[in-house]
Amino acid sequence: DSGVTQTPKHLITATGQRVTLRCSPRSGDLSVYWYQQSLDQGLQFLIQYYNGEERAKGNILERFSAQQFPDLHSELNLSSLELGDSALYFCASSVVGSEQFFGPGTRLTVL
Amino acid sequence: GEDVEQSLFLSVREGDSSVINCTYTDSSSTYLYWYKQEPGAGLQLLTYIFSNMDMKQDQRLTVLLNKKDKHLSLRIADTQTGDSAIYFCAEHTDKLIFGTGTRLQVFP
């Protein structure tokens, strides 16, 4: 158990819908990262937050957004969903500059 | 550019050593990591090496880093069936860039 929790574990929705994925980092970790893992794209970095502020951006679509709240939990919002958004979404947390600890992931299926 | 490559599959017999290779392109990497992903699970950090080190050993795991060739390897001694998983290397610059993953299959 990494100490990072993600909810829900599975999510099934339809094209065009909007979903919110939630992540709680390890106690004391200020940085939260979001990744997408799909068969064709592999594991891709989406975005990083540090203590509530956006720190780095990767291959995140404009339809996707994230935020980190004062209690340090983070949410990833995915809107106007397409079939190709079906993937595993991982959250990770770290003390800045050190190794990242990953949550168990949320499996999103878009039908 | 940032690119991390791994071979897709490796099959070994139980008790043998496994060597998983990785090449990366960004010479400014500060850390290089190895993660393990078991079916249906998240990524588990196995080990990491600082970019100024050549080797790191941690029980059955040995990491070798050739910075000149930008080549990283993970050796698993006495491979067990429980080691069957996908192994990802990752380089850390200002963010983590993951390789494509190597699926290790251990057969009896």
Short mmCIF file of N, CA, C and O in Angstrom, two decimals, chain A residues 22-93:
data_model
loop_
_atom_site.label_atom_id
_atom_site.label_comp_id
_atom_site.label_asym_id
_atom_site.label_seq_id
_atom_site.Cartn_x
_atom_site.Cartn_y
_atom_site.Cartn_z
N ARG A 22 -10.77 11.38 -8.20
CA ARG A 22 -10.26 11.97 -6.97
C ARG A 22 -9.02 11.25 -6.47
O ARG A 22 -8.92 10.03 -6.61
N CYS A 23 -8.13 12.02 -5.88
CA CYS A 23 -6.87 11.46 -5.38
C CYS A 23 -6.54 12.09 -4.03
O CYS A 23 -6.60 13.32 -3.89
N SER A 24 -6.16 11.25 -3.07
CA SER A 24 -5.63 11.74 -1.80
C SER A 24 -4.18 11.33 -1.70
O SER A 24 -3.87 10.13 -1.75
N PRO A 25 -3.27 12.30 -1.56
CA PRO A 25 -1.84 11.95 -1.53
C PRO A 25 -1.44 11.34 -0.19
O PRO A 25 -2.22 11.32 0.76
N ARG A 26 -0.21 10.84 -0.14
CA ARG A 26 0.35 10.36 1.11
C ARG A 26 0.42 11.52 2.09
O ARG A 26 0.64 12.67 1.67
N SER A 27 0.31 11.20 3.36
CA SER A 27 0.40 12.22 4.38
C SER A 27 1.74 12.95 4.28
O SER A 27 2.80 12.31 4.24
N GLY A 28 1.70 14.25 4.20
CA GLY A 28 2.92 15.04 4.15
C GLY A 28 3.41 15.37 2.75
O GLY A 28 4.27 16.24 2.59
N ASP A 29 2.89 14.69 1.73
CA ASP A 29 3.32 14.98 0.35
C ASP A 29 2.56 16.18 -0.18
O ASP A 29 1.34 16.22 -0.14
N LEU A 30 3.31 17.14 -0.71
CA LEU A 30 2.69 18.35 -1.23
C LEU A 30 2.44 18.28 -2.73
O LEU A 30 1.65 19.04 -3.26
N SER A 31 3.15 17.39 -3.40
CA SER A 31 3.03 17.28 -4.85
C SER A 31 2.11 16.15 -5.23
O SER A 31 2.19 15.05 -4.69
N VAL A 32 1.25 16.44 -6.22
CA VAL A 32 0.37 15.43 -6.79
C VAL A 32 0.55 15.44 -8.30
O VAL A 32 0.67 16.50 -8.91
N TYR A 33 0.60 14.26 -8.87
CA TYR A 33 0.79 14.09 -10.31
C TYR A 33 -0.35 13.24 -10.85
O TYR A 33 -0.79 12.30 -10.18
N TRP A 34 -0.74 13.52 -12.07
CA TRP A 34 -1.74 12.68 -12.75
C TRP A 34 -1.12 12.09 -14.02
O TRP A 34 -0.41 12.79 -14.77
N TYR A 35 -1.43 10.80 -14.23
CA TYR A 35 -0.93 10.09 -15.41
C TYR A 35 -2.10 9.35 -16.06
O TYR A 35 -3.05 8.94 -15.39
N GLN A 36 -1.96 9.16 -17.36
CA GLN A 36 -2.92 8.35 -18.10
C GLN A 36 -2.16 7.15 -18.68
O GLN A 36 -1.09 7.32 -19.27
N GLN A 37 -2.72 5.96 -18.49
CA GLN A 37 -2.11 4.77 -19.08
C GLN A 37 -3.10 4.12 -20.03
O GLN A 37 -4.16 3.66 -19.63
N SER A 38 -2.74 4.08 -21.30
CA SER A 38 -3.58 3.43 -22.29
C SER A 38 -2.72 2.49 -23.12
O SER A 38 -1.49 2.61 -23.13
N LEU A 39 -3.38 1.59 -23.83
CA LEU A 39 -2.65 0.58 -24.60
C LEU A 39 -1.82 1.22 -25.70
O LEU A 39 -0.68 0.83 -25.94
N ASP A 40 -2.39 2.23 -26.36
CA ASP A 40 -1.67 2.78 -27.51
C ASP A 40 -0.69 3.88 -27.14
O ASP A 40 0.31 4.07 -27.81
N GLN A 41 -0.93 4.59 -26.03
CA GLN A 41 -0.06 5.72 -25.67
C GLN A 41 0.90 5.40 -24.52
O GLN A 41 1.78 6.19 -24.23
N GLY A 42 0.72 4.27 -23.89
CA GLY A 42 1.58 3.95 -22.76
C GLY A 42 1.23 4.81 -21.56
O GLY A 42 0.10 5.26 -21.40
N LEU A 43 2.23 5.06 -20.72
CA LEU A 43 2.02 5.83 -19.49
C LEU A 43 2.46 7.26 -19.74
O LEU A 43 3.63 7.53 -19.97
N GLN A 44 1.52 8.17 -19.69
CA GLN A 44 1.80 9.57 -20.04
C GLN A 44 1.52 10.49 -18.88
O GLN A 44 0.45 10.41 -18.25
N PHE A 45 2.44 11.39 -18.63
CA PHE A 45 2.28 12.42 -17.61
C PHE A 45 1.27 13.45 -18.09
O PHE A 45 1.36 13.94 -19.21
N LEU A 46 0.33 13.78 -17.23
CA LEU A 46 -0.68 14.77 -17.58
C LEU A 46 -0.38 16.12 -16.94
O LEU A 46 -0.25 17.14 -17.63
N ILE A 47 -0.29 16.14 -15.61
CA ILE A 47 -0.16 17.42 -14.92
C ILE A 47 0.34 17.20 -13.51
O ILE A 47 0.14 16.13 -12.93
N GLN A 48 1.00 18.21 -12.96
CA GLN A 48 1.49 18.18 -11.58
C GLN A 48 1.01 19.40 -10.84
O GLN A 48 1.02 20.52 -11.36
N TYR A 49 0.62 19.19 -9.58
CA TYR A 49 0.31 20.28 -8.67
C TYR A 49 1.22 20.20 -7.46
O TYR A 49 1.60 19.11 -7.02
N TYR A 50 1.57 21.38 -6.98
CA TYR A 50 2.38 21.46 -5.76
C TYR A 50 1.71 22.46 -4.83
O TYR A 50 1.59 23.64 -5.17
N ASN A 51 1.27 21.97 -3.70
CA ASN A 51 0.67 22.81 -2.66
C ASN A 51 -0.40 23.75 -3.22
O ASN A 51 -0.45 24.93 -2.90
N GLY A 52 -1.21 23.19 -4.09
CA GLY A 52 -2.34 23.94 -4.62
C GLY A 52 -2.10 24.66 -5.94
O GLY A 52 -3.06 25.14 -6.56
N GLU A 53 -0.85 24.72 -6.36
CA GLU A 53 -0.54 25.46 -7.59
C GLU A 53 -0.10 24.49 -8.68
O GLU A 53 0.62 23.53 -8.41
N GLU A 54 -0.48 24.80 -9.90
CA GLU A 54 -0.02 23.99 -11.02
C GLU A 54 1.48 24.16 -11.19
O GLU A 54 1.98 25.29 -11.25
N ARG A 55 2.22 23.04 -11.26
CA ARG A 55 3.68 23.11 -11.34
C ARG A 55 4.20 22.73 -12.72
O ARG A 55 5.16 23.32 -13.21
N ALA A 56 3.61 21.72 -13.33
CA ALA A 56 4.09 21.27 -14.64
C ALA A 56 2.93 20.65 -15.40
O ALA A 56 2.00 20.11 -14.82
N LYS A 57 3.03 20.79 -16.73
CA LYS A 57 1.98 20.27 -17.58
C LYS A 57 2.60 19.34 -18.61
O LYS A 57 3.64 19.65 -19.18
N GLY A 58 1.93 18.23 -18.82
CA GLY A 58 2.39 17.30 -19.85
C GLY A 58 1.41 17.25 -20.99
O GLY A 58 0.91 18.28 -21.45
N ASN A 59 1.09 16.04 -21.42
CA ASN A 59 0.19 15.86 -22.57
C ASN A 59 -1.27 15.89 -22.16
O ASN A 59 -2.01 14.95 -22.43
N ILE A 60 -1.68 16.94 -21.53
CA ILE A 60 -3.06 17.02 -21.05
C ILE A 60 -3.92 17.76 -22.07
O ILE A 60 -3.56 18.82 -22.55
N LEU A 61 -5.05 17.13 -22.41
CA LEU A 61 -5.96 17.72 -23.38
C LEU A 61 -6.67 18.92 -22.77
O LEU A 61 -6.84 19.02 -21.55
N GLU A 62 -7.14 19.81 -23.63
CA GLU A 62 -7.86 20.98 -23.12
C GLU A 62 -9.19 20.59 -22.48
O GLU A 62 -9.71 21.33 -21.62
N ARG A 63 -9.72 19.44 -22.84
CA ARG A 63 -10.98 18.95 -22.25
C ARG A 63 -10.77 18.46 -20.81
O ARG A 63 -11.73 18.18 -20.11
N PHE A 64 -9.51 18.32 -20.44
CA PHE A 64 -9.19 17.82 -19.10
C PHE A 64 -8.69 18.98 -18.25
O PHE A 64 -7.98 19.87 -18.74
N SER A 65 -9.01 18.94 -16.97
CA SER A 65 -8.48 19.94 -16.06
C SER A 65 -8.29 19.29 -14.70
O SER A 65 -8.85 18.23 -14.42
N ALA A 66 -7.49 19.93 -13.88
CA ALA A 66 -7.25 19.38 -12.55
C ALA A 66 -7.14 20.52 -11.56
O ALA A 66 -6.96 21.68 -11.95
N GLN A 67 -7.25 20.18 -10.31
CA GLN A 67 -6.98 21.14 -9.26
C GLN A 67 -6.55 20.41 -7.99
O GLN A 67 -6.82 19.21 -7.84
N GLN A 68 -5.87 21.16 -7.14
CA GLN A 68 -5.47 20.63 -5.84
C GLN A 68 -6.04 21.55 -4.78
O GLN A 68 -5.87 22.77 -4.83
N PHE A 69 -6.68 20.95 -3.81
CA PHE A 69 -7.41 21.71 -2.80
C PHE A 69 -6.52 21.99 -1.57
O PHE A 69 -5.46 21.40 -1.43
N PRO A 70 -6.98 22.90 -0.69
CA PRO A 70 -6.17 23.22 0.49
C PRO A 70 -5.81 22.01 1.35
O PRO A 70 -4.76 22.01 2.00
N ASP A 71 -6.66 20.98 1.35
CA ASP A 71 -6.29 19.80 2.14
C ASP A 71 -5.37 18.86 1.35
O ASP A 71 -5.07 17.76 1.80
N LEU A 72 -4.94 19.30 0.20
CA LEU A 72 -3.96 18.66 -0.69
C LEU A 72 -4.54 17.53 -1.55
O LEU A 72 -3.81 17.00 -2.40
N HIS A 73 -5.81 17.18 -1.37
CA HIS A 73 -6.35 16.20 -2.29
C HIS A 73 -6.52 16.86 -3.66
O HIS A 73 -6.56 18.10 -3.77
N SER A 74 -6.59 16.03 -4.68
CA SER A 74 -6.65 16.57 -6.03
C SER A 74 -7.78 15.90 -6.79
O SER A 74 -8.18 14.77 -6.49
N GLU A 75 -8.31 16.62 -7.75
CA GLU A 75 -9.34 16.08 -8.64
C GLU A 75 -8.93 16.32 -10.09
O GLU A 75 -8.38 17.37 -10.42
N LEU A 76 -9.20 15.31 -10.90
CA LEU A 76 -8.98 15.41 -12.34
C LEU A 76 -10.35 15.37 -13.00
O LEU A 76 -11.10 14.41 -12.80
N ASN A 77 -10.66 16.41 -13.73
CA ASN A 77 -11.95 16.51 -14.41
C ASN A 77 -11.77 16.22 -15.90
O ASN A 77 -10.93 16.85 -16.55
N LEU A 78 -12.56 15.30 -16.39
CA LEU A 78 -12.50 14.92 -17.81
C LEU A 78 -13.86 15.21 -18.41
O LEU A 78 -14.88 14.69 -17.93
N SER A 79 -13.90 16.05 -19.45
CA SER A 79 -15.20 16.43 -20.01
C SER A 79 -15.26 16.08 -21.49
O SER A 79 -14.24 15.76 -22.12
N SER A 80 -16.49 16.16 -22.02
CA SER A 80 -16.74 15.82 -23.44
C SER A 80 -16.02 14.52 -23.81
O SER A 80 -15.27 14.44 -24.78
N LEU A 81 -16.27 13.52 -23.00
CA LEU A 81 -15.50 12.28 -23.11
C LEU A 81 -15.65 11.61 -24.46
O LEU A 81 -16.75 11.61 -25.06
N GLU A 82 -14.54 11.04 -24.92
CA GLU A 82 -14.51 10.31 -26.19
C GLU A 82 -14.09 8.87 -25.90
O GLU A 82 -13.52 8.59 -24.83
N LEU A 83 -14.35 7.99 -26.87
CA LEU A 83 -13.99 6.59 -26.68
C LEU A 83 -12.50 6.44 -26.36
O LEU A 83 -12.10 5.62 -25.53
N GLY A 84 -11.69 7.27 -26.99
CA GLY A 84 -10.25 7.19 -26.81
C GLY A 84 -9.75 7.62 -25.45
O GLY A 84 -8.57 7.46 -25.14
N ASP A 85 -10.65 8.17 -24.63
CA ASP A 85 -10.26 8.56 -23.27
C ASP A 85 -10.30 7.38 -22.31
O ASP A 85 -9.86 7.49 -21.17
N SER A 86 -10.81 6.25 -22.77
CA SER A 86 -10.83 5.05 -21.94
C SER A 86 -9.39 4.68 -21.60
O SER A 86 -8.56 4.50 -22.51
N ALA A 87 -9.10 4.57 -20.33
CA ALA A 87 -7.71 4.34 -19.89
C ALA A 87 -7.71 4.14 -18.38
O ALA A 87 -8.73 4.30 -17.71
N LEU A 88 -6.53 3.84 -17.89
CA LEU A 88 -6.29 3.85 -16.45
C LEU A 88 -5.71 5.21 -16.11
O LEU A 88 -4.76 5.66 -16.76
N TYR A 89 -6.23 5.85 -15.10
CA TYR A 89 -5.72 7.15 -14.67
C TYR A 89 -5.11 6.98 -13.29
O TYR A 89 -5.76 6.55 -12.34
N PHE A 90 -3.82 7.30 -13.23
CA PHE A 90 -3.10 7.16 -11.97
C PHE A 90 -2.80 8.53 -11.38
O PHE A 90 -2.50 9.49 -12.10
N CYS A 91 -2.83 8.56 -10.09
CA CYS A 91 -2.37 9.69 -9.34
C CYS A 91 -1.11 9.24 -8.59
O CYS A 91 -1.01 8.08 -8.18
N ALA A 92 -0.17 10.14 -8.43
CA ALA A 92 1.03 9.85 -7.64
C ALA A 92 1.29 11.06 -6.75
O ALA A 92 0.86 12.18 -7.05
N SER A 93 2.01 10.83 -5.66
CA SER A 93 2.39 11.96 -4.81
C SER A 93 3.84 11.83 -4.41
O SER A 93 4.43 10.74 -4.46
#
